[in-house]
mmCIF file of C-alpha atoms in Angstrom:
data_model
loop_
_atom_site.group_PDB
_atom_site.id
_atom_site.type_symbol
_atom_site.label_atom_id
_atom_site.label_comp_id
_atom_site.label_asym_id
_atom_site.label_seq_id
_atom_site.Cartn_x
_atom_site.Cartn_y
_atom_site.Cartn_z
ATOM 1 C CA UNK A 181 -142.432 -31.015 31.127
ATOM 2 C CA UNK A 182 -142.317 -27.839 29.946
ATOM 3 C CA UNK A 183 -141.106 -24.800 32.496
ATOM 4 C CA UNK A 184 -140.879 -21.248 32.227
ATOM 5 C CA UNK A 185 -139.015 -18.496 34.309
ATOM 6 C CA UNK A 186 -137.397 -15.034 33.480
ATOM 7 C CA UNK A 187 -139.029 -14.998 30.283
ATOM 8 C CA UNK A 188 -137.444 -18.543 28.942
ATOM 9 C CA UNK A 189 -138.715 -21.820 28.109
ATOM 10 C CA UNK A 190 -137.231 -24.791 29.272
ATOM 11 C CA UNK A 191 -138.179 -28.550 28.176
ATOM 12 C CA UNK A 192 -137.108 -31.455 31.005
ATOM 13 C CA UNK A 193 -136.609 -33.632 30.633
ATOM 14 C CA UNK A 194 -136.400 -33.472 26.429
ATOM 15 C CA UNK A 195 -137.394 -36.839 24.620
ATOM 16 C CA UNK A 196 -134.706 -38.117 23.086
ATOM 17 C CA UNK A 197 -135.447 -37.292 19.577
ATOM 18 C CA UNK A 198 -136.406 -33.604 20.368
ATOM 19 C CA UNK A 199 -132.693 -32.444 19.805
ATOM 20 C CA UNK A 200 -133.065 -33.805 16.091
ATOM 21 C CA UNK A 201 -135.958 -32.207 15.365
ATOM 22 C CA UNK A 202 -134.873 -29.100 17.159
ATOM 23 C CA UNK A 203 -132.252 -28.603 15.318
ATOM 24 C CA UNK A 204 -134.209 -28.865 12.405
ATOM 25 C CA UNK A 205 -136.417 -25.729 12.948
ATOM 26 C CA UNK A 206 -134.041 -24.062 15.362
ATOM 27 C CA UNK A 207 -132.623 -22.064 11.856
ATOM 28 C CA UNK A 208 -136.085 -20.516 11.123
ATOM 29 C CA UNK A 209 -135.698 -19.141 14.665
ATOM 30 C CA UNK A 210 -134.536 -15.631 15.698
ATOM 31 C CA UNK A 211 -131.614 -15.185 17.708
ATOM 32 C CA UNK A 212 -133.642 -13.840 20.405
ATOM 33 C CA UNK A 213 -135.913 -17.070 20.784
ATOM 34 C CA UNK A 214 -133.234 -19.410 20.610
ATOM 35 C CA UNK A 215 -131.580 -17.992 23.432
ATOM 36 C CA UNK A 216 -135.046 -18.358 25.749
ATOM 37 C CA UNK A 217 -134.835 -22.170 24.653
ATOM 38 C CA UNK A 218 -133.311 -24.035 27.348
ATOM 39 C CA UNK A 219 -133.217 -27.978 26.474
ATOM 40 C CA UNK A 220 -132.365 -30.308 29.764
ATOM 41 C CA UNK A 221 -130.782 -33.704 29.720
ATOM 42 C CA UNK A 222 -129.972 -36.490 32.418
ATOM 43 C CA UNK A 223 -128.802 -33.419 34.822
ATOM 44 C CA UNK A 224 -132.319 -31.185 34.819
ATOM 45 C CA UNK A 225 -132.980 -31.376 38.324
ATOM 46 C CA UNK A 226 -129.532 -29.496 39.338
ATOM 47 C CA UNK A 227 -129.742 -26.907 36.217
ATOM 48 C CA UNK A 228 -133.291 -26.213 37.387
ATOM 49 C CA UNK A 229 -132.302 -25.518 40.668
ATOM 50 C CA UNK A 230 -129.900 -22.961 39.502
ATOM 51 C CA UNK A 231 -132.531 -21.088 38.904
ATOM 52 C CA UNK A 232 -135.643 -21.968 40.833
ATOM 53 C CA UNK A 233 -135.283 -22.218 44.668
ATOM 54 C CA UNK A 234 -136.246 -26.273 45.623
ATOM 55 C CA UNK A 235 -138.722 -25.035 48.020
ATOM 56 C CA UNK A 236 -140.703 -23.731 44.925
ATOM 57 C CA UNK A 237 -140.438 -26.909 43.036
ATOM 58 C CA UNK A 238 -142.674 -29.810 43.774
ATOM 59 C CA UNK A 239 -140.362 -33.166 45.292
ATOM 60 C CA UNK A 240 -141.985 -34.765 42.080
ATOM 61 C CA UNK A 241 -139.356 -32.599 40.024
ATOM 62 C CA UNK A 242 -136.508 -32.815 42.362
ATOM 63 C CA UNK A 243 -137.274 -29.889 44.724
ATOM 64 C CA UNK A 244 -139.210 -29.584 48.492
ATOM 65 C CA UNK A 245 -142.739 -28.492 47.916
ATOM 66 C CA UNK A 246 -145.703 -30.182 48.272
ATOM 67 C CA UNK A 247 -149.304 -30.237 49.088
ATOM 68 C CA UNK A 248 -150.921 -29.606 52.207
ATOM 69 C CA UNK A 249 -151.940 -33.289 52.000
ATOM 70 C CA UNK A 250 -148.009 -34.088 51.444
ATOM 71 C CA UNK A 251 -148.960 -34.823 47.925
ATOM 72 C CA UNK A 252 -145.226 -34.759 45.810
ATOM 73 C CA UNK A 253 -147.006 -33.806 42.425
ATOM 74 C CA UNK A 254 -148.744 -30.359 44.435
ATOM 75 C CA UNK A 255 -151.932 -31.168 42.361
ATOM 76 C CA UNK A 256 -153.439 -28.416 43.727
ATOM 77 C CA UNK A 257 -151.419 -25.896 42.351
ATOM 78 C CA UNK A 258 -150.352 -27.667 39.115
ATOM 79 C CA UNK A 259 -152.989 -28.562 36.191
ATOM 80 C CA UNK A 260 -151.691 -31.757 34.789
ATOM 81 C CA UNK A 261 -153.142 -33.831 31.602
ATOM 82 C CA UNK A 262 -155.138 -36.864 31.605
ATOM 83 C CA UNK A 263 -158.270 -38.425 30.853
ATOM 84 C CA UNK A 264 -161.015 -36.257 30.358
ATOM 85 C CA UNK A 265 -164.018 -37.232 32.735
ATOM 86 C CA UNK A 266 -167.086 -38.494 30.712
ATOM 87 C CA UNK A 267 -169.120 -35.768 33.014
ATOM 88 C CA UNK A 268 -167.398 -33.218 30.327
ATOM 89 C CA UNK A 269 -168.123 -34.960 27.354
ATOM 90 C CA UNK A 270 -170.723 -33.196 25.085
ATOM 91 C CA UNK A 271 -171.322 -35.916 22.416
ATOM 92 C CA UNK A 272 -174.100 -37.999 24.864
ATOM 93 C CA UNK A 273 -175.370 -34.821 25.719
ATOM 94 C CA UNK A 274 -176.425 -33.955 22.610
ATOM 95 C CA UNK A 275 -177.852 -36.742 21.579
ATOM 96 C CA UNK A 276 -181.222 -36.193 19.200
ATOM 97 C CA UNK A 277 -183.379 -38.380 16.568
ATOM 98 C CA UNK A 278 -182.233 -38.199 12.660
ATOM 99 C CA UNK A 279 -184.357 -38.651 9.683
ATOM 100 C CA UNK A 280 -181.756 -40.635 7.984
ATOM 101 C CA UNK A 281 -178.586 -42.623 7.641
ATOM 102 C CA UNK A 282 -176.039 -43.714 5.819
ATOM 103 C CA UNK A 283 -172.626 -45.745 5.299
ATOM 104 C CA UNK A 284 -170.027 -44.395 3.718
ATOM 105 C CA UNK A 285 -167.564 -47.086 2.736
ATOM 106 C CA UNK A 286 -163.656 -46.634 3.039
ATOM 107 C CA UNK A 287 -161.878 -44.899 0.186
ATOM 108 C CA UNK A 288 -165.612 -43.856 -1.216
ATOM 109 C CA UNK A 289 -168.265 -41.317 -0.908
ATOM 110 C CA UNK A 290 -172.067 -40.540 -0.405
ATOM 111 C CA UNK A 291 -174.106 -38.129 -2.671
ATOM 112 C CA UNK A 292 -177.397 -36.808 -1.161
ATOM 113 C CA UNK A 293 -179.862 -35.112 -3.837
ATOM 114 C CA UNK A 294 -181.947 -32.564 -3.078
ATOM 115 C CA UNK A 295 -184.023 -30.643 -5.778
ATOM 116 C CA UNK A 296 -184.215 -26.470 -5.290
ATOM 117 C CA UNK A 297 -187.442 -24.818 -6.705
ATOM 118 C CA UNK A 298 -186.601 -21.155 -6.360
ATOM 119 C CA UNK A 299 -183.742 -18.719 -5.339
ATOM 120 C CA UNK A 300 -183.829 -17.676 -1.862
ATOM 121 C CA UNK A 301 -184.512 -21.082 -0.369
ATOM 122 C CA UNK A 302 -182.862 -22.271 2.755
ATOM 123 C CA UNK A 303 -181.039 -25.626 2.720
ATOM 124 C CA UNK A 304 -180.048 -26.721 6.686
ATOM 125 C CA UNK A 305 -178.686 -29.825 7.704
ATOM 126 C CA UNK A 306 -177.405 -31.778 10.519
ATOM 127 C CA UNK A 307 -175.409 -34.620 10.714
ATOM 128 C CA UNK A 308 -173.340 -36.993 13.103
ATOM 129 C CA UNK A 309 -170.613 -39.833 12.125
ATOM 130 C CA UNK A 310 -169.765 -42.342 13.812
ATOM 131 C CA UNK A 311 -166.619 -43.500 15.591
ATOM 132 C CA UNK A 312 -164.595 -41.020 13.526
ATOM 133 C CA UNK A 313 -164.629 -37.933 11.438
ATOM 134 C CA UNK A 314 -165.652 -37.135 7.525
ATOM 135 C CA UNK A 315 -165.454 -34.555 4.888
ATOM 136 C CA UNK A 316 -168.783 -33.154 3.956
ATOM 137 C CA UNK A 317 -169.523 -30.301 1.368
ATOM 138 C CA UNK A 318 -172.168 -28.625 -0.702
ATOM 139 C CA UNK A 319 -172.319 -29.105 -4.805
ATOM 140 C CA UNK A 320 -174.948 -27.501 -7.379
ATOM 141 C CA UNK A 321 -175.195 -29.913 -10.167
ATOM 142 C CA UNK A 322 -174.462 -28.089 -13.754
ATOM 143 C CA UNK A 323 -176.322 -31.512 -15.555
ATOM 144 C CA UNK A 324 -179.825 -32.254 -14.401
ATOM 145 C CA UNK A 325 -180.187 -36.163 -14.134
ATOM 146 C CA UNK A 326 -176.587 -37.182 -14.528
ATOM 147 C CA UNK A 327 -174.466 -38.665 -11.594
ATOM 148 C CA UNK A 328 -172.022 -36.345 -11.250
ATOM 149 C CA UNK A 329 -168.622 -36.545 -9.708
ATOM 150 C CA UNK A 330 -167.494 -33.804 -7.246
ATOM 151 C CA UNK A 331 -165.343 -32.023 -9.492
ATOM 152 C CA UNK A 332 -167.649 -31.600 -12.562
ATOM 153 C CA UNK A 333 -169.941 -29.619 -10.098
ATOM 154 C CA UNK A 334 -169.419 -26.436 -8.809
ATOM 155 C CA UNK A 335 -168.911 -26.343 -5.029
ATOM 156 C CA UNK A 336 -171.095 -23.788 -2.863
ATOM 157 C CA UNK A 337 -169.838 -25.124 0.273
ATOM 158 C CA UNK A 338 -166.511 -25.855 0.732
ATOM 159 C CA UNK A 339 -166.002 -29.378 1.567
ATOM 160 C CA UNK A 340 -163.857 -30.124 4.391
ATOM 161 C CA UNK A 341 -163.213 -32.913 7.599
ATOM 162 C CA UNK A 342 -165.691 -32.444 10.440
ATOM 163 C CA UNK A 343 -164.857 -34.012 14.079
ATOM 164 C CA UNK A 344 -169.125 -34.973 13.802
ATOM 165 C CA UNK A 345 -167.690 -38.052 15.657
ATOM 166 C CA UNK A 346 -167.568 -36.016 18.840
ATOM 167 C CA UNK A 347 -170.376 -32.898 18.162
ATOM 168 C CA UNK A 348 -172.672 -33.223 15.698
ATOM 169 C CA UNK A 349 -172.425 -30.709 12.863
ATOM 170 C CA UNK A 350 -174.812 -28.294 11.460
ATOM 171 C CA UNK A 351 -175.221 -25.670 8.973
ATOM 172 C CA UNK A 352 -177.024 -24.110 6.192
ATOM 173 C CA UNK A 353 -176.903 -21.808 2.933
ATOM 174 C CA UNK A 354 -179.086 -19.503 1.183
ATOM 175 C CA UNK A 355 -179.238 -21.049 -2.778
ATOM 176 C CA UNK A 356 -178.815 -18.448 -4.939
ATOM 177 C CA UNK A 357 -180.570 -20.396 -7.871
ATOM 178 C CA UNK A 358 -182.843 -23.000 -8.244
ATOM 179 C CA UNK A 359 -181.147 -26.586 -8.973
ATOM 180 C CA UNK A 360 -180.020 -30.094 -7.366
ATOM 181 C CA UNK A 361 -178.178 -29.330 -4.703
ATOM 182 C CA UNK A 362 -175.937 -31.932 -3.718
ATOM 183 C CA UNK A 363 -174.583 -33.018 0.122
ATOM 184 C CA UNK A 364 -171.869 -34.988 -0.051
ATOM 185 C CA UNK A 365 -170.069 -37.018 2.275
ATOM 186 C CA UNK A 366 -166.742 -37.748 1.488
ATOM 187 C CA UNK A 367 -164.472 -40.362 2.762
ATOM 188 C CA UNK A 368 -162.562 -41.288 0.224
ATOM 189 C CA UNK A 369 -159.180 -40.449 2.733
ATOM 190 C CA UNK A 370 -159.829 -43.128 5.144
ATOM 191 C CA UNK A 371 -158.101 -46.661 3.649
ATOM 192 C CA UNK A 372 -159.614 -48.466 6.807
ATOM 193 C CA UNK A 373 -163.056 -47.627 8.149
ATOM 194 C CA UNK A 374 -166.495 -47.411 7.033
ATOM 195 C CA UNK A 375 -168.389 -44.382 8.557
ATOM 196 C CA UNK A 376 -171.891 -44.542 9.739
ATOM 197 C CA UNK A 377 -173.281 -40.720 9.220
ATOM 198 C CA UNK A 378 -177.021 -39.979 10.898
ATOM 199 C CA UNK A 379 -178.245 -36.786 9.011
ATOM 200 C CA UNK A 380 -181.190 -34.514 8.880
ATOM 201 C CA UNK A 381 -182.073 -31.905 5.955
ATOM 202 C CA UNK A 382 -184.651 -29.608 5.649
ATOM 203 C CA UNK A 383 -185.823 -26.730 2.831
ATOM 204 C CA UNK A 384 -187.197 -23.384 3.984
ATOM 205 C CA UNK A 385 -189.097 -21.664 1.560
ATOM 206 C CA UNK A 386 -187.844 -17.852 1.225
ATOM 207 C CA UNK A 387 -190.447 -15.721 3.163
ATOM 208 C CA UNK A 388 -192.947 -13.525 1.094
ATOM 209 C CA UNK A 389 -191.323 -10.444 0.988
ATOM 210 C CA UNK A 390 -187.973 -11.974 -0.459
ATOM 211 C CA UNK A 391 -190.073 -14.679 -2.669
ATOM 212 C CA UNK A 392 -191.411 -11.040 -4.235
ATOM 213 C CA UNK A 393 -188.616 -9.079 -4.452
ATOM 214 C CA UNK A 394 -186.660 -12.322 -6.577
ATOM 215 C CA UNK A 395 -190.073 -12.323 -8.574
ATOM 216 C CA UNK A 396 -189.608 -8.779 -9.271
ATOM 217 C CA UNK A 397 -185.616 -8.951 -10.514
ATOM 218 C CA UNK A 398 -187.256 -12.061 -12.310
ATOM 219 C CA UNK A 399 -189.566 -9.757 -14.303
ATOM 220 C CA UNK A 400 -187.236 -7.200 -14.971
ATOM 221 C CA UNK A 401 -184.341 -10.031 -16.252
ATOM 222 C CA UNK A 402 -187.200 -10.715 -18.776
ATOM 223 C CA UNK A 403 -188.176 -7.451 -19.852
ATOM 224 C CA UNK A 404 -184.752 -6.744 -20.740
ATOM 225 C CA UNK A 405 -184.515 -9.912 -22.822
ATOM 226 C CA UNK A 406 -187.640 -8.883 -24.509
ATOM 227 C CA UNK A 407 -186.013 -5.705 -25.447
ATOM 228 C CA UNK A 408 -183.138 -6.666 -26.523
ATOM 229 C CA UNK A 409 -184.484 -9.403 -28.818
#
């Protein structure tokens, strides 16, 4: 348990293996913060009391004080860990219907396809996995009709591991160019489990004004061509 008084830390009573690996990163340490550090042994109780009166420190770590109740661990002054009640958890909260699903096999991945008709489009999705987390990330194919591994396409979202296990995930982009736009869901880092990922996607059209204004730099891209030729 960690403790902290006159602007020090101390650790009682330390693991066993926390001197080792103490004195590994003690080094990269200033003088000034190794000299907070205070690591207790067998004999914490007594160095603790030294300087914390036992009437301040609950009977649970050697001293007097305890609840109202004559609870030893003074629960109601001290937050301790545990089990977070279900009644917190979000995930069944937020449960909803998806459009579609998919198993991604250990060690493997999933490509998702979806076909981009003009710049300024929206491309949203939402997605929950199951039992564990997985890497997801955006591609735009540079060969039309070709499967395409995730390196020899360029990324426009960077792929990385979502907790979707526990809230489900959603974003979007705004695709700067028309194209196949690839979702991916990667697990090729897991060695053990299969993931079960629930996903919606959706395309927004850009709205008018934009759709014109792209139209317009469209126009203008080929009038220049024109000219130059």
């Amino acid at each position: 348990m960690p403790c902290a008084f006159n602007s020090s830390s101390v650790l009682m009573p330390a693991p066993r293996l926390f001197p080792v690996a103490y004195n590994l990163v003690k080094h990269f340490l200033s003088e000034d913060t190794r000299k907070k550090i205070v690591i207790l042994g067998a004999d914490w109780k007594e160095v603790l009391h030294k300087h914390i009166d036992p009437s301040e420190i609950p009977v649970e770590y050697g001293g007097t004080l305890t609840d109202p109740d004559g609870d030893p661990k003074c629960r109601s002054k001290l937050n301790y860990g545990g089990e977070v009640p279900k009644s917190y958890y979000v995930r069944d909260q937020l449960k909803q219907q998806y459009d579609h699903s998919v198993v991604v096999n250990r060690g493997s991945s999933q490509q998702v396809e979806y076909e981009i008709l003009a710049p300024g489009c929206v491309l949203r999705w939402q997605f929950m996995s199951d039992g564990a987390d997985i890497g997801f990330g955006v591609y735009l194919k540079t060969k039309a009709g070709q499967h395409q591994h995730a390196g020899e396409m360029r990324e426009v979202f960077a792929s990385q591991r979502y907790n979707a296990h526990m809230v489900p995930e959603d974003g979007s982009i705004t695709c700067a160019e028309a194209g196949i736009y690839v979702l991916r869901f990667d697990n090729t880092y897991s060695y053990l489990y299969a993931k079960k990922i629930s996903y919606s996607v959706e395309v927004l059209l850009p709205d008018k004004k934009q759709e014109e204004q792209f139209q317009e730099l469209e126009n203008k891209t080929e009038g220049l061509s024109l000219n130059s030729a």
